[in-house]
Coordinates of C-alpha atoms and ligand atoms in Angstrom, one line a residue:
M48 CA 84.2 -33.8 -101.9
R49 CA 80.7 -33.1 -103.0
E50 CA 79.6 -36.5 -101.9
I51 CA 81.1 -36.0 -98.5
V52 CA 79.2 -32.8 -98.1
E53 CA 76.0 -34.4 -99.3
A54 CA 76.6 -37.3 -96.9
L55 CA 76.9 -34.8 -94.0
E56 CA 73.7 -33.1 -95.0
E57 CA 72.0 -36.5 -95.1
K58 CA 73.3 -37.3 -91.6
R59 CA 72.0 -33.9 -90.4
A60 CA 68.6 -34.4 -91.9
L61 CA 68.3 -37.8 -90.3
A62 CA 69.2 -36.4 -86.9
R63 CA 66.8 -33.5 -87.3
L64 CA 64.0 -36.1 -88.0
G65 CA 64.5 -37.5 -84.5
G66 CA 62.2 -40.5 -83.9
G67 CA 60.7 -40.1 -87.4
Q68 CA 57.8 -38.4 -89.1
N69 CA 55.1 -40.6 -87.4
R70 CA 56.3 -39.7 -84.0
I71 CA 56.6 -36.0 -84.9
D72 CA 53.0 -36.2 -86.2
A73 CA 51.9 -37.8 -82.9
Q74 CA 53.6 -35.0 -81.0
H75 CA 51.8 -32.4 -83.1
K76 CA 48.5 -34.2 -82.7
R77 CA 48.8 -33.8 -78.9
G78 CA 49.2 -30.1 -79.4
K79 CA 52.9 -30.2 -78.7
L80 CA 55.8 -28.8 -80.6
T81 CA 58.9 -30.9 -81.3
A82 CA 62.1 -30.3 -79.4
R83 CA 63.6 -28.3 -82.3
E84 CA 60.4 -26.3 -83.0
R85 CA 60.4 -25.2 -79.3
I86 CA 64.0 -24.0 -79.7
D87 CA 63.1 -22.0 -82.8
V88 CA 60.5 -20.1 -80.8
L89 CA 62.8 -19.6 -77.8
F90 CA 65.8 -18.1 -79.6
D91 CA 66.3 -15.1 -81.8
P92 CA 65.9 -16.1 -85.5
D93 CA 68.8 -18.1 -86.9
S94 CA 70.9 -17.7 -83.7
F95 CA 70.7 -21.4 -82.5
E96 CA 73.9 -23.4 -82.8
E97 CA 73.4 -27.1 -82.2
W98 CA 76.0 -29.3 -80.6
D99 CA 76.3 -33.1 -80.4
M100 CA 73.8 -33.9 -83.1
F101 CA 75.6 -37.1 -83.8
V102 CA 75.9 -38.5 -80.3
E103 CA 74.5 -42.0 -79.8
H104 CA 73.8 -44.1 -76.8
R105 CA 76.2 -46.9 -75.9
C106 CA 73.6 -49.4 -74.6
I107 CA 73.9 -53.0 -75.9
D108 CA 71.2 -54.6 -73.8
F109 CA 67.6 -55.5 -74.7
G110 CA 68.3 -55.1 -78.5
M111 CA 69.2 -51.4 -78.0
E112 CA 72.4 -51.9 -80.1
K113 CA 70.1 -52.2 -83.1
T114 CA 68.3 -48.9 -82.3
Q115 CA 70.4 -45.9 -82.8
I116 CA 68.9 -42.5 -83.3
P117 CA 71.5 -39.6 -83.6
G118 CA 71.2 -37.0 -80.9
D119 CA 69.9 -39.6 -78.5
G120 CA 66.7 -37.8 -77.5
V121 CA 67.9 -34.4 -76.6
V122 CA 68.8 -31.3 -78.6
T123 CA 71.5 -29.2 -77.0
G124 CA 73.3 -26.0 -77.9
Y125 CA 73.2 -22.2 -77.6
G126 CA 71.7 -19.2 -79.2
T127 CA 70.7 -15.7 -78.3
V128 CA 67.6 -14.2 -76.6
N129 CA 67.4 -10.5 -77.4
G130 CA 71.1 -10.6 -78.3
R131 CA 72.4 -12.3 -75.2
P132 CA 73.7 -15.9 -75.2
V133 CA 71.6 -18.6 -73.6
F134 CA 72.2 -22.3 -73.5
V135 CA 69.4 -24.9 -73.9
F136 CA 68.7 -28.6 -73.7
S137 CA 65.4 -29.7 -75.2
Q138 CA 64.3 -33.3 -74.7
D139 CA 63.0 -35.0 -77.8
F140 CA 60.0 -37.1 -76.9
T141 CA 60.0 -38.7 -80.3
V142 CA 63.3 -40.5 -79.5
F143 CA 62.9 -43.2 -76.8
G144 CA 60.3 -41.0 -75.2
G145 CA 62.9 -38.4 -74.5
S146 CA 64.3 -40.8 -71.8
L147 CA 67.6 -39.9 -70.3
S148 CA 70.6 -42.2 -71.1
E149 CA 74.2 -41.8 -70.1
A150 CA 75.0 -40.1 -73.4
H151 CA 71.9 -37.9 -73.2
A152 CA 73.0 -36.8 -69.7
E153 CA 76.6 -36.1 -71.0
K154 CA 75.1 -33.8 -73.7
I155 CA 73.2 -31.8 -71.0
A156 CA 76.3 -31.7 -68.7
K157 CA 78.4 -30.4 -71.6
I158 CA 76.2 -27.3 -72.3
M159 CA 75.9 -26.6 -68.5
D160 CA 79.7 -26.7 -68.1
T161 CA 80.1 -24.3 -71.0
A162 CA 77.3 -22.0 -69.7
M163 CA 79.2 -21.8 -66.4
K164 CA 82.5 -21.0 -68.1
I165 CA 81.1 -18.1 -70.1
G166 CA 78.4 -17.0 -67.6
A167 CA 75.1 -17.5 -69.4
P168 CA 71.7 -18.9 -68.4
V169 CA 70.6 -22.4 -69.1
V170 CA 67.0 -23.2 -70.1
G171 CA 65.9 -26.9 -69.8
L172 CA 62.9 -28.0 -71.9
N173 CA 61.7 -31.2 -70.2
D174 CA 59.7 -33.7 -72.1
S175 CA 60.8 -37.2 -71.0
G176 CA 59.8 -40.6 -69.8
G177 CA 62.6 -40.4 -67.2
A178 CA 65.5 -42.7 -66.8
R179 CA 66.3 -44.8 -69.9
I180 CA 65.0 -48.1 -68.6
Q181 CA 67.3 -50.2 -70.7
E182 CA 70.4 -48.5 -69.3
G183 CA 69.7 -49.0 -65.6
V184 CA 72.1 -47.5 -63.3
A185 CA 74.1 -45.7 -66.0
S186 CA 71.0 -43.6 -66.5
L187 CA 70.6 -42.9 -62.8
A188 CA 74.3 -41.8 -62.8
G189 CA 73.4 -39.5 -65.7
Y190 CA 70.7 -37.8 -63.7
A191 CA 73.0 -37.4 -60.7
T192 CA 75.6 -35.7 -63.0
V193 CA 73.0 -33.2 -64.0
F194 CA 71.8 -32.6 -60.5
A195 CA 75.4 -31.9 -59.4
R196 CA 75.7 -29.3 -62.1
N197 CA 72.3 -27.8 -61.2
V198 CA 73.6 -27.3 -57.7
D199 CA 77.0 -25.9 -58.8
A200 CA 75.2 -23.4 -61.1
S201 CA 72.8 -22.3 -58.5
G202 CA 73.4 -18.6 -57.8
V203 CA 76.0 -18.4 -60.5
I204 CA 73.8 -18.5 -63.7
P205 CA 70.1 -18.3 -63.9
Q206 CA 68.5 -21.7 -64.6
I207 CA 65.0 -22.0 -66.0
S208 CA 63.1 -25.3 -66.4
V209 CA 60.0 -25.7 -68.6
I210 CA 58.0 -28.9 -68.2
M211 CA 56.4 -29.7 -71.5
G212 CA 55.5 -33.4 -71.1
P213 CA 56.0 -36.0 -68.5
C214 CA 58.5 -35.5 -65.8
A215 CA 58.4 -38.2 -63.2
G216 CA 60.4 -40.0 -60.5
G217 CA 63.8 -38.6 -59.6
A218 CA 63.7 -36.7 -62.9
V219 CA 61.7 -34.0 -61.2
Y220 CA 64.7 -33.0 -59.0
S221 CA 66.7 -31.4 -61.8
P222 CA 63.9 -28.8 -62.4
A223 CA 63.4 -28.6 -58.7
L224 CA 67.0 -27.5 -58.3
T225 CA 66.6 -24.7 -60.8
D226 CA 65.4 -21.1 -60.2
F227 CA 62.1 -21.1 -62.1
I228 CA 59.8 -23.8 -63.3
F229 CA 57.2 -23.1 -66.0
M230 CA 54.6 -25.7 -67.0
V231 CA 52.3 -26.1 -70.0
K232 CA 48.6 -26.7 -69.1
E233 CA 47.2 -30.2 -69.9
E234 CA 50.4 -31.5 -71.5
S235 CA 52.9 -31.5 -68.6
H236 CA 53.0 -33.5 -65.4
M237 CA 55.5 -33.6 -62.5
Y238 CA 55.4 -36.2 -59.7
V239 CA 57.7 -38.3 -57.7
T240 CA 55.3 -41.3 -58.0
G241 CA 52.5 -41.5 -60.6
P242 CA 48.8 -42.2 -60.1
D243 CA 49.2 -46.0 -60.3
V244 CA 51.7 -46.1 -57.5
V245 CA 49.6 -43.7 -55.4
R246 CA 46.6 -45.9 -55.9
T247 CA 48.5 -49.0 -54.8
V248 CA 50.1 -47.4 -51.8
T249 CA 47.6 -45.0 -50.4
H250 CA 44.4 -46.1 -52.2
E251 CA 43.9 -42.6 -53.5
E252 CA 42.3 -42.2 -56.9
I253 CA 43.7 -39.4 -58.9
D254 CA 44.7 -38.8 -62.6
H255 CA 47.9 -37.4 -64.0
E256 CA 46.6 -33.9 -64.3
G257 CA 45.1 -33.8 -60.8
L258 CA 48.3 -35.3 -59.2
G259 CA 51.0 -33.3 -61.0
G260 CA 49.5 -31.1 -63.7
A261 CA 50.2 -27.4 -64.1
S262 CA 47.4 -26.3 -61.8
A263 CA 48.4 -28.8 -59.1
H264 CA 51.9 -27.2 -59.0
T265 CA 51.2 -23.5 -59.7
V266 CA 48.2 -23.3 -57.3
K267 CA 48.6 -26.0 -54.6
S268 CA 52.2 -27.2 -54.2
G269 CA 54.0 -24.0 -55.3
V270 CA 56.6 -26.2 -57.1
A271 CA 56.0 -24.4 -60.4
D272 CA 55.9 -20.7 -61.0
L273 CA 53.7 -20.1 -64.0
A274 CA 51.4 -22.2 -66.2
F275 CA 50.8 -21.5 -69.9
E276 CA 48.2 -22.5 -72.5
N277 CA 50.7 -24.0 -75.0
D278 CA 54.3 -24.4 -75.9
V279 CA 54.6 -21.1 -77.9
E280 CA 53.3 -19.0 -75.0
A281 CA 55.7 -20.8 -72.6
M282 CA 58.7 -20.1 -74.8
L283 CA 57.7 -16.4 -75.2
Y284 CA 57.4 -16.0 -71.5
V285 CA 60.9 -17.6 -71.0
R286 CA 62.2 -14.9 -73.3
R287 CA 60.4 -12.2 -71.3
L288 CA 61.8 -13.5 -68.0
L289 CA 65.3 -13.7 -69.4
N290 CA 65.1 -10.0 -70.3
F291 CA 64.9 -9.1 -66.7
L292 CA 67.8 -11.3 -65.6
P293 CA 71.6 -10.8 -65.7
S294 CA 73.5 -13.5 -67.6
S295 CA 75.3 -14.5 -64.4
N296 CA 76.1 -13.3 -60.9
K297 CA 79.2 -11.5 -62.2
V298 CA 77.4 -9.0 -64.4
P299 CA 74.6 -6.6 -63.5
P300 CA 71.1 -7.1 -64.8
P301 CA 70.5 -5.5 -68.2
V302 CA 69.3 -1.9 -68.2
R303 CA 66.6 -1.3 -70.7
P304 CA 66.0 2.2 -72.2
N305 CA 62.5 3.4 -71.5
F306 CA 60.4 6.5 -71.9
D307 CA 58.9 6.6 -68.4
S308 CA 60.3 9.6 -66.5
I309 CA 61.5 8.9 -63.0
E310 CA 59.8 12.2 -62.1
R311 CA 56.4 10.8 -63.0
V312 CA 53.9 11.3 -60.2
E313 CA 50.7 9.2 -59.8
M314 CA 48.1 11.3 -58.0
S315 CA 45.7 8.4 -57.9
L316 CA 47.9 6.7 -55.3
D317 CA 47.0 9.4 -52.8
T318 CA 43.5 7.8 -52.6
L319 CA 44.6 4.2 -52.9
I320 CA 44.2 3.5 -49.2
P321 CA 40.5 3.1 -48.2
E322 CA 39.1 5.2 -45.3
N323 CA 38.2 2.0 -43.5
P324 CA 41.5 0.5 -42.2
N325 CA 40.0 -3.0 -42.6
A326 CA 38.9 -2.6 -46.2
P327 CA 41.1 -4.3 -48.8
Y328 CA 42.7 -2.6 -51.8
D329 CA 44.7 -4.1 -54.7
M330 CA 48.4 -3.8 -54.0
K331 CA 49.1 -4.7 -57.6
E332 CA 47.7 -1.2 -58.6
L333 CA 50.5 0.4 -56.6
I334 CA 53.1 -1.9 -58.2
V335 CA 52.0 -1.3 -61.7
K336 CA 51.7 2.5 -61.2
V337 CA 55.2 2.7 -59.8
V338 CA 57.3 0.5 -62.2
D339 CA 58.5 1.6 -65.6
E340 CA 55.8 1.5 -68.2
E341 CA 53.5 -0.5 -66.0
L342 CA 55.4 -3.7 -66.8
F343 CA 55.3 -6.2 -64.0
F344 CA 56.3 -9.8 -64.5
E345 CA 54.7 -11.7 -61.7
I346 CA 56.2 -14.9 -60.3
K347 CA 53.8 -17.5 -58.7
P348 CA 50.7 -15.4 -59.3
D349 CA 48.4 -18.3 -58.4
Y350 CA 50.1 -19.4 -55.3
A351 CA 50.0 -17.7 -51.8
G352 CA 48.2 -14.7 -53.2
N353 CA 48.6 -12.9 -49.9
I354 CA 52.1 -12.0 -51.0
I355 CA 53.1 -10.7 -54.4
T356 CA 56.5 -11.4 -56.0
G357 CA 57.8 -10.4 -59.4
F358 CA 60.1 -8.4 -61.5
G359 CA 59.8 -4.9 -62.8
R360 CA 62.1 -2.1 -63.8
M361 CA 62.8 1.3 -62.2
N362 CA 64.6 3.8 -64.3
G363 CA 65.4 0.9 -66.7
Q364 CA 67.0 -1.2 -63.9
T365 CA 65.6 -4.6 -63.0
V366 CA 64.1 -4.7 -59.5
G367 CA 62.5 -7.6 -57.6
I368 CA 59.2 -6.6 -55.9
V369 CA 57.8 -8.2 -52.8
A370 CA 54.5 -6.9 -51.5
N371 CA 51.7 -7.9 -49.1
Q372 CA 48.3 -8.2 -50.8
P373 CA 45.5 -6.9 -48.5
M374 CA 43.0 -8.6 -50.9
V375 CA 44.0 -12.1 -49.8
L376 CA 44.0 -13.1 -46.1
A377 CA 44.2 -9.4 -45.4
G378 CA 47.9 -9.6 -46.4
C379 CA 48.8 -11.8 -43.5
L380 CA 52.1 -13.8 -43.7
D381 CA 51.5 -17.5 -43.6
I382 CA 53.7 -20.5 -44.3
D383 CA 53.2 -20.5 -48.1
A384 CA 53.7 -16.7 -48.4
S385 CA 56.9 -16.8 -46.3
V386 CA 58.5 -19.5 -48.3
K387 CA 57.4 -18.0 -51.6
A388 CA 58.8 -14.6 -50.7
A389 CA 62.0 -16.0 -49.1
R390 CA 62.9 -17.9 -52.2
F391 CA 62.3 -14.9 -54.4
V392 CA 64.4 -12.6 -52.2
R393 CA 67.2 -15.1 -52.3
F394 CA 67.1 -15.3 -56.0
C395 CA 67.3 -11.5 -56.3
D396 CA 70.2 -11.4 -53.9
C397 CA 72.1 -14.0 -55.9
F398 CA 71.8 -12.1 -59.1
N399 CA 72.3 -8.5 -57.9
I400 CA 68.7 -7.4 -58.3
P401 CA 67.6 -4.7 -55.9
I402 CA 64.5 -5.5 -53.7
I403 CA 61.6 -3.2 -53.3
T404 CA 59.2 -4.1 -50.6
F405 CA 55.6 -2.7 -50.2
V406 CA 54.2 -3.5 -46.8
D407 CA 50.7 -3.8 -45.6
V408 CA 50.7 -6.6 -43.2
P409 CA 48.6 -7.2 -40.1
G410 CA 50.9 -9.9 -38.8
F411 CA 51.4 -13.7 -39.1
L412 CA 48.3 -15.7 -39.8
P413 CA 47.1 -17.3 -36.5
G414 CA 45.9 -20.9 -36.4
V415 CA 46.7 -24.5 -35.3
N416 CA 47.5 -25.5 -38.9
Q417 CA 50.0 -22.7 -39.2
E418 CA 51.7 -23.4 -35.9
H419 CA 51.8 -27.2 -36.4
G420 CA 52.8 -26.7 -40.0
G421 CA 55.9 -24.8 -38.8
I422 CA 55.2 -21.1 -39.4
I423 CA 58.0 -20.4 -36.9
R424 CA 60.5 -22.2 -39.1
H425 CA 59.0 -21.0 -42.4
G426 CA 58.6 -17.4 -41.3
A427 CA 62.2 -17.5 -40.2
K428 CA 63.2 -18.3 -43.8
L429 CA 61.9 -14.9 -44.9
L430 CA 63.5 -13.1 -42.0
F431 CA 66.8 -14.9 -42.9
A432 CA 66.5 -14.1 -46.6
Y433 CA 65.9 -10.4 -46.1
T434 CA 68.7 -10.0 -43.5
E435 CA 71.3 -11.8 -45.5
A436 CA 70.5 -10.0 -48.8
T437 CA 73.1 -7.4 -49.5
V438 CA 71.5 -6.0 -52.6
P439 CA 70.0 -2.5 -52.4
K440 CA 66.7 -2.8 -50.4
V441 CA 64.0 -0.1 -50.3
T442 CA 60.9 -0.6 -48.3
V443 CA 57.6 1.4 -48.4
I444 CA 55.0 0.9 -45.7
T445 CA 51.6 1.8 -47.1
R446 CA 49.3 0.9 -44.2
K447 CA 49.6 -1.8 -41.5
S448 CA 52.9 -3.0 -40.4
Y449 CA 52.3 -4.9 -37.2
G450 CA 54.2 -7.1 -34.9
G451 CA 56.9 -9.5 -36.0
A452 CA 55.7 -9.0 -39.6
Y453 CA 56.9 -5.4 -39.4
D454 CA 60.4 -6.7 -38.6
V455 CA 60.4 -9.3 -41.3
M456 CA 59.1 -7.2 -44.2
G457 CA 62.3 -5.3 -45.0
S458 CA 62.5 -3.3 -41.9
K459 CA 65.4 -1.0 -41.1
H460 CA 66.6 -3.5 -38.5
M461 CA 66.7 -6.3 -41.1
R462 CA 69.2 -4.0 -42.9
A463 CA 67.0 -2.4 -45.5
D464 CA 68.8 0.7 -46.8
V465 CA 65.9 3.1 -47.4
N466 CA 62.6 2.9 -45.5
F467 CA 59.7 5.1 -46.5
A468 CA 56.2 5.2 -45.0
W469 CA 53.1 6.7 -46.4
P470 CA 51.2 9.0 -44.0
T471 CA 48.6 6.3 -43.8
A472 CA 51.1 3.8 -42.3
E473 CA 50.4 2.3 -38.9
I474 CA 53.5 0.8 -37.3
A475 CA 52.8 -1.0 -34.0
V476 CA 53.0 -4.2 -32.1
M477 CA 49.4 -4.9 -33.1
G478 CA 46.2 -3.1 -34.3
P479 CA 44.7 -0.5 -31.9
K480 CA 41.6 -2.7 -31.0
G481 CA 43.6 -5.8 -30.1
A482 CA 46.2 -3.7 -28.2
V483 CA 43.6 -1.9 -26.0
E484 CA 41.8 -5.1 -25.3
I485 CA 45.0 -6.5 -23.8
I486 CA 46.4 -3.5 -22.0
F487 CA 43.0 -2.4 -20.6
R488 CA 41.3 -5.8 -20.1
S489 CA 39.8 -4.6 -16.8
E490 CA 37.9 -1.9 -18.6
L491 CA 36.4 -4.1 -21.3
G492 CA 32.9 -3.7 -19.9
D493 CA 33.0 0.1 -20.5
A494 CA 32.5 0.7 -24.2
D495 CA 33.1 4.4 -24.0
K496 CA 36.3 4.1 -22.1
I497 CA 37.6 1.4 -24.5
A498 CA 36.7 3.7 -27.5
E499 CA 38.6 6.5 -25.8
R500 CA 41.6 4.2 -25.1
T501 CA 41.5 3.0 -28.7
E502 CA 41.6 6.5 -30.1
A503 CA 44.5 7.3 -27.8
Y504 CA 46.4 4.3 -29.0
K505 CA 45.7 5.2 -32.6
G506 CA 47.1 8.7 -32.0
K507 CA 50.3 7.3 -30.5
F508 CA 51.0 4.3 -32.7
A509 CA 48.6 4.1 -35.7
N510 CA 50.8 6.4 -37.7
P511 CA 54.3 6.4 -39.1
F512 CA 55.7 9.1 -36.8
A513 CA 56.6 7.0 -33.7
A514 CA 58.9 5.0 -36.0
G515 CA 60.0 8.2 -37.7
R516 CA 61.1 9.7 -34.4
R517 CA 63.4 6.8 -33.9
G518 CA 64.9 6.9 -37.4
F519 CA 63.3 3.6 -38.3
I520 CA 61.6 5.3 -41.2
D521 CA 63.8 7.6 -43.2
D522 CA 60.9 9.7 -44.5
V523 CA 57.2 9.9 -44.6
I524 CA 56.4 10.4 -48.3
H525 CA 53.4 11.4 -50.4
P526 CA 52.0 8.3 -52.1
H527 CA 52.0 10.1 -55.4
S528 CA 55.8 10.6 -55.3
T529 CA 56.5 6.9 -54.5
R530 CA 58.1 6.2 -57.9
R531 CA 60.3 9.2 -57.8
R532 CA 61.5 8.5 -54.3
I533 CA 62.3 4.9 -55.0
C534 CA 64.2 5.7 -58.2
K535 CA 66.3 8.3 -56.4
A536 CA 67.0 5.8 -53.6
L537 CA 68.1 3.2 -56.1
T538 CA 70.4 5.6 -57.9
M539 CA 72.0 6.6 -54.6
L540 CA 72.4 2.9 -53.7
R541 CA 74.0 1.8 -57.0
N542 CA 77.4 1.4 -55.5
K543 CA 76.3 -0.3 -52.3
S544 CA 78.8 -2.7 -51.0
V545 CA 78.6 -4.9 -47.9
V546 CA 81.1 -7.3 -46.6
L547 CA 79.6 -10.3 -44.8
P548 CA 81.4 -12.3 -42.1
Q549 CA 83.7 -15.2 -43.3
R550 CA 81.9 -18.5 -43.2
K551 CA 81.5 -21.6 -45.4
H552 CA 77.8 -20.9 -45.8
P553 CA 75.0 -19.8 -43.6
N554 CA 72.5 -22.3 -42.2
P555 CA 69.0 -21.0 -42.9
P556 CA 66.1 -22.7 -41.3
L557 CA 65.3 -25.0 -44.3
Ligands
HXC1787 C1 63.0 -46.0 -72.4 C2 61.0 -45.1 -72.9 C3 60.8 -44.6 -71.6 C4 61.9 -44.9 -70.7 C5 59.1 -44.0 -72.6 N1 59.8 -44.8 -73.5 N2 59.7 -44.0 -71.4 N3 62.0 -45.8 -73.2 N4 62.9 -45.6 -71.1 N5 61.9 -44.4 -69.4 C6 59.6 -45.1 -74.9 C7 58.4 -46.0 -75.0 O1 58.9 -47.3 -74.9 C8 57.9 -45.7 -76.4 O2 58.7 -46.3 -77.4 C9 58.1 -44.2 -76.5 O3 59.1 -43.9 -75.5 C10 56.9 -43.4 -76.2 O4 56.3 -43.9 -75.0 P1 54.7 -44.2 -74.9 O5 54.6 -45.0 -73.7 O6 54.3 -44.8 -76.2 O7 54.1 -42.8 -74.8 P2 52.9 -42.3 -73.9 O8 51.8 -43.2 -74.0 O9 52.8 -40.9 -74.2 O10 53.4 -42.4 -72.4 C11 54.5 -41.7 -71.9 C12 55.0 -42.1 -70.5 C13 55.2 -43.7 -70.6 C14 53.9 -41.8 -69.5 C15 56.2 -41.4 -70.1 O11 56.1 -44.0 -71.7 C16 55.9 -44.2 -69.3 O12 55.2 -44.4 -68.3 N6 57.1 -44.4 -69.4 C17 57.9 -45.0 -68.3 C18 58.1 -44.0 -67.3 C19 59.0 -44.4 -66.2 O13 58.6 -45.3 -65.4 N7 60.2 -44.0 -66.2 C20 61.2 -44.3 -65.2 C21 60.9 -43.3 -64.1 S1 62.0 -43.5 -62.8 P3 58.2 -46.8 -78.7 O14 59.4 -47.4 -79.4 O15 57.2 -47.9 -78.4 O16 57.6 -45.6 -79.4 C22 63.1 -42.4 -63.2 C23 64.2 -42.4 -62.2 C24 65.0 -41.2 -62.3 O17 63.1 -41.7 -64.1 C25 65.9 -41.2 -61.1 C26 66.8 -40.0 -61.1 C27 67.6 -40.0 -59.8

């Protein structure tokens, strides 16, 4: 019996060594952790249970039958993150470059199926040369099996992808189907076709980093949400993100005890809005001062900065925050901001996370690029997302709320539940100057008259009371009491229930 046990331990040790010490050293030399080291950082100590350590590929072509490495290039299993179960697959670049074989895909599919059965998030750590070239179509089929599971799991369990090495070709589409993508700076790349193909086809010269590195995707394309300095930081942020999320769509997000009273007032908010209506201010100051213990987890901070999205807590309960940022493009809604916010709102709605919206928006961004780029279609995504969301929705208008953007940004008419305005709010079809220039075009030569008209327009619409008189705003609140008023609204809305019309699924303007 002792020999049998020893043989088991030898087998385990061999599997844990992956592609061997030399390849592990090479991984470390590049500043990367191994697949198992990443798992160690991700999970609570000693909580990880590995599955399928002895799985091997079944390929007998190109001499592959002589090259068997137990585990076949991916470490799979489950553990806990702050006590709650989470499933993981972590591709092992030291084994066939982490490439995906049929058996490798089956391992991923198995943990995804189990995660769906018990209702727990899946974290995918991607570090792979893509389809196992020697396996041909079997490997492509493997990818498709994973894609299908990504789609089935969407809106049922949170899925987080971390790109920690190469991720190319069709392989990018598994992360793309998940809820969040994190990348590690310098060491991770995502692209459908690499620099060589790009050079051949379009004659553009670009390197891996420029084409598909962390900054390309967190700043320019918006494919990825956050970029980190190294593997450890990325894993710690996955833990932090998971702390905000429910395990599945069937359970509420976790409530964290905290020491921040819901009665806390922030007198400094009374002077947040500058005297000059065109002067910017930092909307993040409001967010941080309102949420529990100033903790705000921003999603896509480097992309479409004119809108802010992220998670915080109010009275211990996770909330999703969407806010216009007057410091970037005056807070206008453009294509990128609309898509960024729409996706975030839909995530929150899938997972029962209430949405708080802070509004200071002068309208949609004008321009040929925007129109020809499809701002109509993309702006409609945000409108669609807000309207179909049935989670509690609380909106606070701090300053401008003009035109169609007023409707879009969590207005009462888009079925927000509680709508507040600060006394500084201006809710109108457009700003006073623009409005007067259109209505009184014939008087444009008379500066005094125009100034008088502008003042009159301001008195009528550049305030929250015209909307208040119609019940479009539930109350005009003191800025300093914003936290207290939102917390009370969320408590009141806790048992909100909405029944939507029967349909297979809606058809948002994708
Ligand atoms: C089999 C692979 C592999 C792959 C890498 N390896 N990619 N084996 N299938 N796809 C092996 C290498 O042979 C090597 O084995 C080891 O992994 C490490 O690779 P290196 O090339 O030495 O590493 P590095 O220099 O860091 O380069 C990494 C790389 C490069 C950029 C990923 O390996 C590469 O270009 N690989 C091919 C990528 C590719 O074209 N994949 C197919 C994409 S299409 P040894 O034994 O020498 O250490 C695709 C379609 C998916 O994925 C479709 C889904 C629908």
